[in-house]
Structure formats: structure tokens, C-alpha cells
Short mmCIF file of C-alpha atoms (C1' of nucleotides) in Angstrom, two decimals:
data_model
loop_
_atom_site.label_atom_id
_atom_site.label_comp_id
_atom_site.label_asym_id
_atom_site.label_seq_id
_atom_site.Cartn_x
_atom_site.Cartn_y
_atom_site.Cartn_z
CA MET A 1 53.76 -51.72 -114.43
CA GLY A 2 54.79 -48.14 -113.89
CA ALA A 3 56.45 -47.77 -117.26
CA ALA A 4 53.63 -49.35 -119.17
CA GLU A 5 50.81 -47.48 -117.58
CA GLU A 6 52.57 -44.20 -117.32
CA THR A 7 53.85 -43.93 -120.87
CA GLY A 8 50.67 -45.31 -122.33
CA VAL A 9 52.77 -47.70 -124.39
CA GLU A 10 51.46 -51.21 -124.31
CA GLU A 11 49.32 -53.91 -125.86
CA GLN A 12 52.27 -55.97 -127.18
CA PRO A 13 54.28 -54.24 -129.85
CA TRP A 14 53.72 -56.44 -132.89
CA GLY A 15 50.33 -57.88 -132.04
CA GLN A 16 48.79 -56.67 -135.26
CA VAL A 17 51.20 -58.69 -137.42
CA SER A 18 50.03 -62.10 -138.52
CA PRO A 19 50.42 -64.95 -139.18
CA ASP A 20 52.75 -66.01 -136.43
CA ALA A 21 55.65 -66.82 -138.74
CA ALA A 22 55.49 -63.38 -140.31
CA ARG A 23 55.62 -61.78 -136.87
CA ARG A 24 58.59 -63.87 -135.80
CA LEU A 25 60.45 -62.82 -138.93
CA LEU A 26 59.61 -59.19 -138.33
CA ILE A 27 60.82 -59.27 -134.73
CA ALA A 28 64.01 -61.00 -135.86
CA ALA A 29 64.50 -58.29 -138.48
CA VAL A 30 64.06 -55.53 -135.91
CA GLU A 31 66.74 -57.06 -133.70
CA ALA A 32 69.14 -57.59 -136.55
CA PHE A 33 68.61 -54.15 -138.13
CA ALA A 34 69.03 -52.47 -134.74
CA GLU A 35 72.25 -54.33 -133.98
CA ARG A 36 74.01 -54.18 -137.30
CA GLY A 37 72.07 -51.77 -139.48
CA TYR A 38 69.91 -52.58 -142.49
CA HIS A 39 72.67 -52.91 -145.07
CA ALA A 40 74.90 -55.04 -142.86
CA THR A 41 72.07 -57.46 -142.12
CA THR A 42 71.59 -60.45 -144.40
CA THR A 43 68.35 -62.19 -145.15
CA ARG A 44 70.01 -65.39 -143.93
CA ASP A 45 70.63 -63.75 -140.57
CA ILE A 46 67.01 -62.67 -140.21
CA ALA A 47 65.66 -66.08 -141.17
CA GLY A 48 68.15 -67.77 -138.86
CA ARG A 49 67.07 -65.69 -135.86
CA ALA A 50 63.47 -66.62 -136.59
CA GLY A 51 64.44 -70.29 -136.75
CA MET A 52 63.68 -70.66 -140.43
CA SER A 53 65.47 -71.25 -143.69
CA PRO A 54 66.45 -68.24 -145.84
CA ALA A 55 63.74 -68.99 -148.36
CA ALA A 56 60.94 -68.82 -145.77
CA LEU A 57 61.35 -65.06 -145.61
CA TYR A 58 60.09 -64.66 -149.15
CA ILE A 59 56.85 -66.47 -148.46
CA HIS A 60 55.78 -63.64 -146.17
CA TYR A 61 57.64 -60.63 -147.59
CA LYS A 62 58.46 -59.79 -151.18
CA THR A 63 61.84 -58.23 -150.42
CA LYS A 64 64.12 -57.34 -147.55
CA GLU A 65 63.14 -53.71 -148.06
CA GLU A 66 59.46 -54.56 -147.53
CA LEU A 67 60.39 -55.87 -144.08
CA LEU A 68 62.02 -52.55 -143.26
CA HIS A 69 59.04 -50.66 -144.57
CA ARG A 70 56.61 -52.65 -142.43
CA ILE A 71 58.71 -52.00 -139.34
CA SER A 72 59.10 -48.33 -140.17
CA ARG A 73 55.43 -47.85 -140.87
CA ILE A 74 54.22 -49.51 -137.68
CA GLY A 75 56.79 -47.64 -135.62
CA HIS A 76 55.95 -44.26 -137.10
CA ASP A 77 52.25 -44.87 -136.62
CA LYS A 78 52.90 -45.65 -132.98
CA ALA A 79 55.09 -42.56 -132.50
CA LEU A 80 52.50 -40.32 -134.10
CA THR A 81 49.74 -41.81 -131.96
CA ILE A 82 51.76 -41.17 -128.82
CA LEU A 83 52.34 -37.53 -129.73
CA ARG A 84 48.76 -36.89 -130.79
CA THR A 85 47.35 -38.49 -127.67
CA ALA A 86 49.41 -36.11 -125.58
CA ALA A 87 48.68 -33.11 -127.79
CA ASP A 88 44.92 -33.71 -127.68
CA GLY A 89 44.90 -34.34 -123.94
CA GLU A 90 43.72 -32.03 -121.22
CA GLY A 91 45.62 -29.49 -119.17
CA THR A 92 47.79 -26.51 -119.92
CA ALA A 93 50.22 -26.42 -122.82
CA ALA A 94 53.00 -27.16 -120.34
CA ASP A 95 51.14 -30.22 -119.08
CA ARG A 96 50.60 -31.51 -122.59
CA LEU A 97 54.14 -30.80 -123.74
CA ALA A 98 55.54 -32.58 -120.69
CA ALA A 99 53.24 -35.54 -121.29
CA ALA A 100 54.21 -35.70 -124.94
CA VAL A 101 57.94 -35.67 -124.20
CA ARG A 102 57.59 -38.13 -121.32
CA SER A 103 55.72 -40.73 -123.34
CA PHE A 104 57.61 -40.16 -126.60
CA VAL A 105 60.99 -40.45 -124.88
CA GLY A 106 59.74 -43.36 -122.78
CA TRP A 107 58.83 -45.23 -125.94
CA HIS A 108 62.18 -44.51 -127.58
CA ALA A 109 63.98 -45.80 -124.50
CA ALA A 110 61.80 -48.83 -123.77
CA HIS A 111 61.69 -49.88 -127.41
CA HIS A 112 65.08 -48.55 -128.35
CA THR A 113 65.84 -51.37 -130.78
CA THR A 114 62.67 -50.69 -132.73
CA ALA A 115 63.16 -46.95 -132.43
CA ARG A 116 66.71 -47.22 -133.70
CA VAL A 117 65.48 -48.87 -136.88
CA VAL A 118 62.56 -46.49 -137.24
CA GLN A 119 64.62 -43.34 -136.77
CA TYR A 120 67.97 -44.17 -138.32
CA GLU A 121 67.30 -46.45 -141.26
CA LEU A 122 65.02 -44.13 -143.22
CA ASP A 123 67.53 -43.75 -146.04
CA ALA A 124 67.46 -47.46 -146.74
CA LEU A 125 63.82 -47.28 -147.79
CA GLY A 126 62.90 -47.15 -151.45
CA GLU A 127 61.73 -43.89 -153.00
CA GLU A 128 57.97 -44.41 -152.60
CA HIS A 129 58.11 -45.89 -149.15
CA ARG A 130 60.37 -43.10 -147.94
CA THR A 131 58.05 -40.33 -149.08
CA GLU A 132 55.17 -42.09 -147.35
CA ILE A 133 57.11 -42.21 -144.09
CA VAL A 134 58.37 -38.65 -144.40
CA ALA A 135 54.75 -37.50 -144.53
CA LEU A 136 54.11 -39.21 -141.18
CA ARG A 137 57.15 -37.50 -139.71
CA ARG A 138 55.85 -34.11 -140.79
CA GLU A 139 52.65 -34.83 -138.90
CA SER A 140 54.63 -35.63 -135.78
CA ASP A 141 56.41 -32.31 -136.18
CA ALA A 142 53.07 -30.54 -136.56
CA ALA A 143 51.71 -32.15 -133.38
CA VAL A 144 54.59 -30.88 -131.27
CA ARG A 145 54.62 -27.47 -132.94
CA GLY A 146 50.91 -27.23 -132.17
CA ILE A 147 51.45 -27.64 -128.45
CA ILE A 148 54.28 -25.10 -128.42
CA ASN A 149 52.21 -22.61 -130.37
CA ASP A 150 49.36 -23.05 -127.89
CA GLY A 151 51.74 -22.30 -125.05
CA VAL A 152 53.08 -19.19 -126.75
CA ARG A 153 49.61 -17.87 -127.50
CA ALA A 154 48.51 -18.51 -123.92
CA GLY A 155 51.54 -16.65 -122.62
CA GLU A 156 52.78 -19.80 -120.90
CA PHE A 157 55.92 -20.16 -123.01
CA ASP A 158 58.67 -17.83 -124.14
CA VAL A 159 59.88 -19.13 -127.50
CA PRO A 160 61.58 -16.77 -129.97
CA ASP A 161 61.88 -19.39 -132.74
CA VAL A 162 58.98 -21.87 -132.73
CA PRO A 163 59.98 -24.00 -135.76
CA GLY A 164 63.59 -24.18 -134.61
CA THR A 165 62.65 -25.10 -131.06
CA THR A 166 60.19 -27.72 -132.29
CA LEU A 167 62.95 -29.24 -134.38
CA ALA A 168 65.32 -29.26 -131.43
CA VAL A 169 62.79 -30.85 -129.10
CA LEU A 170 62.02 -33.65 -131.52
CA SER A 171 65.70 -34.12 -132.29
CA LEU A 172 66.51 -34.40 -128.60
CA CYS A 173 63.82 -37.02 -128.06
CA ILE A 174 64.65 -39.05 -131.15
CA ASP A 175 68.35 -39.25 -130.34
CA VAL A 176 67.48 -41.18 -127.18
CA ALA A 177 67.16 -44.23 -129.42
CA ARG A 178 70.83 -43.89 -130.37
CA TRP A 179 72.40 -43.76 -126.92
CA PHE A 180 69.92 -45.52 -124.65
CA ASN A 181 71.32 -48.71 -123.23
CA VAL A 182 69.46 -51.31 -121.22
CA ALA A 183 72.57 -51.91 -119.15
CA GLY A 184 72.68 -48.21 -118.26
CA ARG A 185 71.64 -46.74 -114.95
CA ARG A 186 68.42 -45.06 -116.06
CA THR A 187 64.99 -46.55 -116.64
CA PRO A 188 62.88 -45.33 -119.56
CA ASP A 189 60.59 -43.52 -117.14
CA GLU A 190 63.49 -41.71 -115.51
CA VAL A 191 64.81 -40.53 -118.85
CA GLY A 192 61.30 -39.43 -119.80
CA ALA A 193 60.94 -37.38 -116.62
CA LEU A 194 64.37 -35.79 -117.02
CA TYR A 195 63.69 -34.88 -120.63
CA ALA A 196 60.23 -33.48 -119.89
CA ASP A 197 61.84 -31.12 -117.39
CA LEU A 198 64.58 -30.10 -119.82
CA VAL A 199 62.08 -29.40 -122.59
CA LEU A 200 59.90 -27.25 -120.31
CA ARG A 201 63.02 -25.21 -119.60
CA MET A 202 63.76 -24.91 -123.34
CA VAL A 203 60.37 -23.35 -123.99
CA GLY A 204 60.68 -21.04 -120.99
CA ALA A 205 57.64 -22.43 -119.23
CA ARG A 206 56.90 -20.38 -116.15
CA THR A 207 57.13 -22.80 -113.24
CA MET B 1 84.23 -14.93 -142.87
CA GLY B 2 81.68 -14.86 -140.07
CA ALA B 3 81.17 -18.57 -139.86
CA ALA B 4 84.83 -19.47 -140.02
CA GLU B 5 86.07 -16.93 -137.53
CA GLU B 6 83.17 -17.28 -135.18
CA THR B 7 83.10 -21.03 -134.83
CA GLY B 8 86.88 -21.32 -134.81
CA VAL B 9 86.57 -24.08 -137.40
CA GLU B 10 88.97 -23.65 -140.22
CA GLU B 11 92.35 -24.39 -141.78
CA GLN B 12 91.04 -26.77 -144.48
CA PRO B 13 89.49 -29.94 -143.11
CA TRP B 14 91.79 -32.65 -144.43
CA GLY B 15 95.02 -30.67 -144.75
CA GLN B 16 96.93 -33.09 -142.58
CA VAL B 17 96.29 -36.03 -144.90
CA SER B 18 98.96 -36.75 -147.48
CA PRO B 19 99.86 -37.62 -150.15
CA ASP B 20 97.36 -35.95 -152.36
CA ALA B 21 95.88 -39.19 -153.71
CA ALA B 22 95.23 -40.46 -150.19
CA ARG B 23 93.42 -37.24 -149.34
CA ARG B 24 91.27 -37.41 -152.46
CA LEU B 25 90.29 -40.96 -151.59
CA LEU B 26 89.46 -39.96 -148.05
CA ILE B 27 87.28 -37.06 -149.15
CA ALA B 28 85.52 -39.34 -151.61
CA ALA B 29 84.92 -41.85 -148.81
CA VAL B 30 83.45 -39.18 -146.54
CA GLU B 31 80.97 -38.16 -149.23
CA ALA B 32 80.00 -41.72 -150.04
CA PHE B 33 79.69 -42.85 -146.42
CA ALA B 34 77.61 -39.78 -145.56
CA GLU B 35 75.25 -40.32 -148.49
CA ARG B 36 74.72 -44.04 -148.36
CA GLY B 37 76.25 -45.25 -145.10
CA TYR B 38 79.39 -47.31 -144.63
CA HIS B 39 77.96 -50.72 -145.42
CA ALA B 40 76.09 -49.57 -148.51
CA THR B 41 79.20 -47.95 -149.95
CA THR B 42 81.47 -50.01 -152.19
CA THR B 43 85.19 -49.61 -152.61
CA ARG B 44 84.55 -49.18 -156.34
CA ASP B 45 82.31 -46.22 -155.58
CA ILE B 46 84.94 -44.53 -153.44
CA ALA B 47 87.69 -45.09 -155.98
CA GLY B 48 85.42 -43.89 -158.76
CA ARG B 49 84.61 -40.63 -156.99
CA ALA B 50 88.34 -40.04 -156.52
CA GLY B 51 88.91 -40.69 -160.22
CA MET B 52 90.89 -43.85 -159.71
CA SER B 53 90.62 -47.57 -160.32
CA PRO B 54 89.33 -49.80 -157.51
CA ALA B 55 92.79 -51.21 -156.88
CA ALA B 56 94.32 -47.78 -156.20
CA LEU B 57 92.50 -47.60 -152.87
CA TYR B 58 94.59 -50.44 -151.48
CA ILE B 59 97.88 -48.67 -152.17
CA HIS B 60 97.00 -46.05 -149.55
CA TYR B 61 94.71 -47.94 -147.17
CA LYS B 62 94.85 -51.54 -146.05
CA THR B 63 91.08 -51.99 -145.86
CA LYS B 64 87.85 -50.11 -146.28
CA GLU B 65 87.53 -50.10 -142.50
CA GLU B 66 90.86 -48.30 -142.15
CA LEU B 67 89.42 -45.48 -144.25
CA LEU B 68 86.49 -45.17 -141.87
CA HIS B 69 88.81 -45.24 -138.89
CA ARG B 70 90.99 -42.44 -140.29
CA ILE B 71 87.92 -40.30 -140.91
CA SER B 72 86.47 -41.07 -137.49
CA ARG B 73 89.74 -40.37 -135.70
CA ILE B 74 90.36 -37.02 -137.38
CA GLY B 75 86.75 -35.98 -136.84
CA HIS B 76 86.71 -36.90 -133.18
CA ASP B 77 90.01 -35.13 -132.60
CA LYS B 78 88.54 -32.02 -134.16
CA ALA B 79 85.35 -32.24 -132.11
CA LEU B 80 87.30 -32.70 -128.90
CA THR B 81 89.54 -29.76 -129.73
CA ILE B 82 86.52 -27.55 -130.32
CA LEU B 83 84.96 -28.46 -126.98
CA ARG B 84 88.20 -28.11 -125.03
CA THR B 85 89.01 -24.76 -126.58
CA ALA B 86 85.65 -23.47 -125.40
CA ALA B 87 85.90 -25.14 -122.00
CA ASP B 88 89.37 -23.69 -121.33
CA GLY B 89 88.39 -20.22 -122.54
CA GLU B 90 87.68 -17.16 -120.48
CA GLY B 91 84.42 -15.87 -119.09
CA THR B 92 81.67 -17.25 -116.91
CA ALA B 93 80.48 -20.83 -117.14
CA ALA B 94 77.51 -19.57 -119.13
CA ASP B 95 79.85 -17.83 -121.59
CA ARG B 96 81.94 -20.94 -122.04
CA LEU B 97 78.97 -23.28 -122.33
CA ALA B 98 77.40 -21.05 -124.96
CA ALA B 99 80.69 -20.85 -126.86
CA ALA B 100 81.10 -24.63 -126.71
CA VAL B 101 77.60 -25.30 -128.03
CA ARG B 102 77.86 -22.58 -130.68
CA SER B 103 81.12 -23.89 -132.15
CA PHE B 104 80.32 -27.58 -131.69
CA VAL B 105 76.93 -27.22 -133.37
CA GLY B 106 78.41 -24.93 -136.01
CA TRP B 107 80.92 -27.60 -136.91
CA HIS B 108 78.27 -30.33 -137.08
CA ALA B 109 76.17 -28.18 -139.40
CA ALA B 110 78.95 -26.81 -141.60
CA HIS B 111 80.63 -30.20 -141.93
CA HIS B 112 77.51 -32.25 -141.66
CA THR B 113 78.69 -34.90 -144.12
CA THR B 114 81.82 -35.54 -142.10
CA ALA B 115 79.91 -35.30 -138.85
CA ARG B 116 77.34 -37.78 -140.06
CA VAL B 117 80.04 -40.36 -140.66
CA VAL B 118 81.83 -39.54 -137.42
CA GLN B 119 78.72 -39.73 -135.26
CA TYR B 120 76.62 -42.42 -136.87
CA GLU B 121 79.01 -45.01 -138.29
CA LEU B 122 80.76 -45.90 -135.04
CA ASP B 123 79.37 -49.42 -135.03
CA ALA B 124 81.02 -50.21 -138.34
CA LEU B 125 84.47 -49.85 -136.81
CA GLY B 126 86.41 -52.92 -135.74
CA GLU B 127 86.72 -53.80 -132.08
CA GLU B 128 90.06 -52.08 -131.39
CA HIS B 129 89.35 -48.98 -133.40
CA ARG B 130 85.98 -48.56 -131.75
CA THR B 131 87.35 -48.67 -128.21
CA GLU B 132 89.95 -46.07 -129.19
CA ILE B 133 87.24 -43.77 -130.50
CA VAL B 134 84.93 -44.37 -127.54
CA ALA B 135 87.70 -43.12 -125.26
CA LEU B 136 87.80 -39.84 -127.21
CA ARG B 137 84.05 -39.52 -126.85
CA ARG B 138 84.27 -39.92 -123.11
CA GLU B 139 86.71 -37.02 -123.05
CA SER B 140 84.25 -34.87 -124.97
CA ASP B 141 81.62 -35.75 -122.41
CA ALA B 142 84.01 -34.81 -119.59
CA ALA B 143 84.74 -31.43 -121.17
CA VAL B 144 81.07 -30.46 -121.29
CA ARG B 145 80.34 -31.89 -117.86
CA GLY B 146 83.24 -29.81 -116.53
CA ILE B 147 81.69 -26.56 -117.72
CA ILE B 148 78.30 -27.46 -116.30
CA ASN B 149 79.82 -28.43 -112.97
CA ASP B 150 81.64 -25.10 -112.86
CA GLY B 151 78.38 -23.30 -113.43
CA VAL B 152 76.61 -25.24 -110.70
CA ARG B 153 79.41 -24.60 -108.20
CA ALA B 154 79.44 -20.92 -109.03
CA GLY B 155 75.69 -20.75 -108.52
CA GLU B 156 75.20 -19.71 -112.15
CA PHE B 157 73.29 -22.84 -113.16
CA ASP B 158 70.40 -24.80 -111.71
CA VAL B 159 70.93 -28.43 -112.74
CA PRO B 160 69.38 -31.25 -110.70
CA ASP B 161 71.00 -34.04 -112.77
CA VAL B 162 74.42 -33.06 -114.12
CA PRO B 163 75.35 -36.33 -115.89
CA GLY B 164 71.88 -36.58 -117.45
CA THR B 165 71.87 -32.99 -118.60
CA THR B 166 75.38 -33.34 -120.02
CA LEU B 167 74.23 -36.35 -121.98
CA ALA B 168 71.19 -34.48 -123.27
CA VAL B 169 73.22 -31.43 -124.32
CA LEU B 170 75.71 -33.51 -126.27
CA SER B 171 72.93 -35.60 -127.77
CA LEU B 172 71.12 -32.47 -128.91
CA CYS B 173 74.24 -31.09 -130.58
CA ILE B 174 75.27 -34.35 -132.21
CA ASP B 175 71.87 -34.95 -133.75
CA VAL B 176 72.30 -31.77 -135.79
CA ALA B 177 74.43 -33.85 -138.14
CA ARG B 178 71.43 -36.06 -138.87
CA TRP B 179 68.88 -33.42 -139.84
CA PHE B 180 70.94 -30.48 -141.05
CA ASN B 181 70.43 -29.80 -144.72
CA VAL B 182 72.36 -27.34 -146.84
CA ALA B 183 69.18 -26.58 -148.77
CA GLY B 184 67.45 -25.65 -145.52
CA ARG B 185 66.70 -22.16 -144.36
CA ARG B 186 69.26 -21.95 -141.56
CA THR B 187 72.99 -21.29 -141.72
CA PRO B 188 75.34 -23.18 -139.42
CA ASP B 189 75.88 -20.01 -137.39
CA GLU B 190 72.16 -19.49 -136.93
CA VAL B 191 71.67 -23.03 -135.71
CA GLY B 192 74.63 -22.60 -133.37
CA ALA B 193 73.14 -19.43 -131.89
CA LEU B 194 69.70 -20.99 -131.47
CA TYR B 195 71.14 -24.06 -129.78
CA ALA B 196 73.38 -22.06 -127.48
CA ASP B 197 70.30 -20.23 -126.24
CA LEU B 198 68.35 -23.45 -125.78
CA VAL B 199 71.17 -25.07 -123.84
CA LEU B 200 71.52 -22.09 -121.51
CA ARG B 201 67.83 -22.48 -120.76
CA MET B 202 68.30 -26.21 -120.11
CA VAL B 203 70.90 -25.52 -117.41
CA GLY B 204 68.79 -22.76 -115.91
CA ALA B 205 71.37 -20.06 -116.46
CA ARG B 206 70.23 -16.84 -114.83
CA THR B 207 69.97 -14.28 -117.59
"C1'" DC C 1 121.20 -45.25 -170.52
"C1'" DC C 2 120.05 -48.12 -166.83
"C1'" DT C 3 117.86 -48.78 -162.15
"C1'" DG C 4 114.85 -48.62 -158.46
"C1'" DA C 5 111.13 -46.43 -156.09
"C1'" DT C 6 106.61 -44.68 -156.38
"C1'" DG C 7 101.90 -44.88 -157.58
"C1'" DG C 8 99.01 -46.39 -160.71
"C1'" DT C 9 96.00 -50.10 -163.93
"C1'" DG C 10 93.13 -54.35 -165.83
"C1'" DA C 11 91.68 -58.54 -164.85
"C1'" DG C 12 89.94 -61.58 -161.80
"C1'" DC C 13 89.33 -64.68 -157.48
"C1'" DA C 14 86.80 -66.53 -153.56
"C1'" DA C 15 83.10 -65.49 -150.81
"C1'" DG C 16 78.80 -63.79 -149.81
"C1'" DC C 17 74.68 -61.40 -151.35
"C1'" DG C 18 69.29 -61.14 -152.47
"C1'" DC C 19 66.25 -63.92 -154.32
"C1'" DT C 20 64.08 -68.17 -157.03
"C1'" DT C 21 62.63 -72.69 -157.91
"C1'" DA C 22 61.43 -77.54 -157.44
"C1'" DG C 23 59.69 -80.31 -154.28
"C1'" DG C 24 58.17 -82.27 -149.54
"C1'" DG C 25 55.17 -83.00 -145.44
"C1'" DA C 26 51.25 -81.86 -142.43
"C1'" DG C 27 46.37 -81.01 -142.12
"C1'" DC C 28 41.75 -81.37 -143.89
"C1'" DG C 29 37.26 -81.60 -146.72
"C1'" DG C 30 35.13 -85.15 -149.39
"C1'" DC D 1 41.81 -93.04 -149.34
"C1'" DC D 2 42.61 -89.04 -152.50
"C1'" DG D 3 43.82 -84.48 -153.70
"C1'" DC D 4 44.31 -79.74 -152.49
"C1'" DT D 5 46.22 -75.96 -149.84
"C1'" DC D 6 49.51 -73.89 -146.91
"C1'" DC D 7 54.25 -73.45 -145.15
"C1'" DC D 8 58.40 -74.65 -145.39
"C1'" DT D 9 63.27 -76.45 -147.07
"C1'" DA D 10 67.50 -77.72 -150.01
"C1'" DA D 11 69.84 -76.28 -153.58
"C1'" DG D 12 71.51 -73.01 -156.30
"C1'" DC D 13 71.53 -68.93 -159.87
"C1'" DG D 14 73.39 -64.63 -161.22
"C1'" DC D 15 75.62 -60.95 -159.48
"C1'" DT D 16 78.40 -57.91 -156.47
"C1'" DT D 17 81.54 -57.59 -152.88
"C1'" DG D 18 86.33 -56.63 -150.66
"C1'" DC D 19 90.56 -57.42 -152.00
"C1'" DT D 20 94.89 -59.32 -154.78
"C1'" DC D 21 98.23 -59.82 -158.34
"C1'" DA D 22 100.96 -59.27 -162.41
"C1'" DC D 23 102.28 -55.61 -164.83
"C1'" DC D 24 103.25 -50.60 -166.46
"C1'" DA D 25 104.34 -45.26 -166.62
"C1'" DT D 26 106.90 -41.66 -164.66
"C1'" DC D 27 110.93 -39.72 -162.84
"C1'" DA D 28 115.29 -38.87 -159.94
"C1'" DG D 29 120.08 -40.44 -159.08
"C1'" DG D 30 124.37 -42.57 -160.75
#
DNA sequence: CCTGATGGTGAGCAAGCGCTTAGGGAGCGG
DNA sequence: CCGCTCCCTAAGCGCTTGCTCACCATCAGG
């Protein structure tokens, strides 16, 4: 309960995908892409994990790349929502930055298979789909930069290089998807709390 | 001169690889792997970039995976050397931590194509090769953790969670390889300086 | 001049890839 | 009962993949 409530990440990840067979294929694709990478995953593998024949995939998706795009799009939407919710929340800039990092990192840890695909398989997207996704990523960057700028203006933060620090903060959070391991000793919430503290130090928040 | 001298990264990256044809193939592989990823790169592409026929690759390397292993091994050796040089240097823990981050990040930025392969294509290695490389990575972790521990013992740093902070510092540095772009506005040295400052803040170094 | 080592080529094999196509069975309105 | 729609499968097409093999050019030593 703690993780769900606290990070504000819930309501069943792929609930919006229908029909049921399409959702099963998509979940199978997420697992396979996260384990082996997009290019090393075969359509036969995806269909097999979903308990279907290879041809069934093409009833619901035009190509293998469309599957990746759907996953990437949903994931980026979720990430952006998380960041904006925190950015538009109440409290000081430090409160909002901590909340943003806590929930963003919590999501990357709790859904690290999805996050791995979302964050590290961008290059496998086709030209058009990639530019669409890159636009979403720029909005995420803007959300975080907004909080940091608020803190600087309010005299709460000491940040010599706002764009550079924004980049570093996002980079730090995103890379959680690469190393986080379910078998590890830390829960998503613990990592979120640790990272929120580290980020507040990076921006020189007066404690 | 600045970058080379300052980061201590030099002496021609692949000088140790011989004969010449093997080195050309290896450099071609680094470029191709960095651009498209290991699985999306074909042996014909590598050979083509090196100006050779596809068959020539197999005179110098047994498999495509051996190429990746050679690259990964040399890169990890270099990374470990950089960290150990800084860790064994002179000065306070803060001095050595800053030097480690500055040179480590500088290397990831300046050689971001190599670093991308080294850091993000681990999973494509075979079982044995991967465990060999993972051992090197644990030593890198130990080097950084050593500096931080020194700082804590000396009362220079304020770090509640040393293993977690070590992980975060390395993660932050490594992820530079993912986003760094030559066309961007920052030089490798500038990124190194920015990151060294951020990391000192993360460990609560008294300034 | 021959010989062997070295480092290369052109052609191609077996396997696996993304994707298509012809057809089948379950459910349902009429 | 028919006939239509919706999902799904078996089979397989055309192509690319990692890798091999028979053969050749260059050159140093005897």
C-alpha cells in the first residue's frame, strides 16, 4: 500500500489498452524488450509469451515497431504526468522538487521493466515516432527546470547552472531503471527517499 | 591540451590493439555499436566501415561477440584505472572525489561512443564474458566507495547511506554517456567540472 | 625460382527474421 | 439453420543474418 499511495502511481499500468489480447501482447512485449532489448526480441518470442501464434500479433499491431511506440508513448505520458503533478502541487520549491524526485524515481524502480524500455529503446523508434516522443521528453525537462527556477527565484536554492543541474537530476532519476533490481535490498520507496535527499543537496536547498 | 592533460585521458585510445587491421575493425565496431546498438549492427556493416569484406572480420575475431568483449574489456580497464588513479592520489577526500568525478565524467563525455558501448551493451555479452566484466565494475564501485568512506571518517562528508550514495554517484557519471552530444553546448571538461561540484554537494562536503 | 606464412576475397550455406495469406472455429442476429 | 464477423492458426515467402570455405596476392627466407 505504502508504495502505491505514496508515489501516486497506480490504477493498473496497462488498463487503458484493449481488447484483452492486445494488452496481453503489449505486456509480453514490455517484458521481452526489457530483458533482451528491442532488436534482440523476436515477434515469435512476444507472441509466445502472450500464449499466441506469431501471426496473432499482426491482428492487433501493424508492426513490431508500433508495439514499441505504444509502450513508449504510454510510459512517457505517465512520466510526464507524475512530474507535472508534483510540479503543480503545493508547498515550497523544495517540497515540490522532493515530491517530484520521490514519485518519478519510485515509478522507475517499481516499473523498472517498463521504464527500461521507455528510457533506453528510444533509438529503435522510427523517425516520426521518435520526434513525437522527444517532444514529450522536453516537456518533462521543462517541468523539472520550472521547479528549480522557482526555488532559485525564491532564494531557496543555490544553483549556478540551472539547465545543467536539471539535466543531471533527470539523468540521475532515469538511470534508476538501468540498475534497479527487484532482488536488491532496496524498495522503490527507499530509493525514492534517498534520491529526493540527494537532489535537495544538489540544488543547495537550505535545510 | 586542457582536456587531455586535465582528465588524464590520453595516449590514443586503441593503441594496444594490433595488428592494424584488427584495430580498424575494432574502431569500426565501436562506432557501429554506439550508433545502432550491438544487436542492430551487422558484421557486414562493421567490415564495410573498416573497408574490408565481411569475411575479413573472422580472420581477427572468432565471433561478433568477441569484438564486443574486447571493446568492453579495454573500456572497463580504462575506467577502473581512471577511478583508481584519482582514489590513490593526494589531497583530502573531497579533492580526490572531485578529481575522480571530473576525470571519469570527462572520459565518458570525450569518448561517449566507446562509453555508450561499454556501459549499455553489457547484456549482449555471453555468460562468461559478462561475469568477468561485472567483477571489474564491482572494483570501480569499491574505488568510489573507498573515497567516500575516507571522507566520512575524516568528518569531511555527511553521508547517511554510503552504499546508496556511491551507487547514485556512479550512476550519475555513467549516464553521461547516454545523453552527451558532441553538437551540444558543453565540452567534456565543463561537464566534468559541473558534475564534480554536484557530487561534492551530494556528499555534503563542507566548503 | 620455389615455398610457406600471412591476410585478404567472392560466393554461399543454414538458420532465423518480420510479416503475409488462406482458412478455420466460435458466437450471434435473423 | 444460415451467413457474417471477429480472432486466431498453420504454413510459408522473401530476405538478412552470422559465419564458412575454397581460393588468391604479397612478401621474406633459402
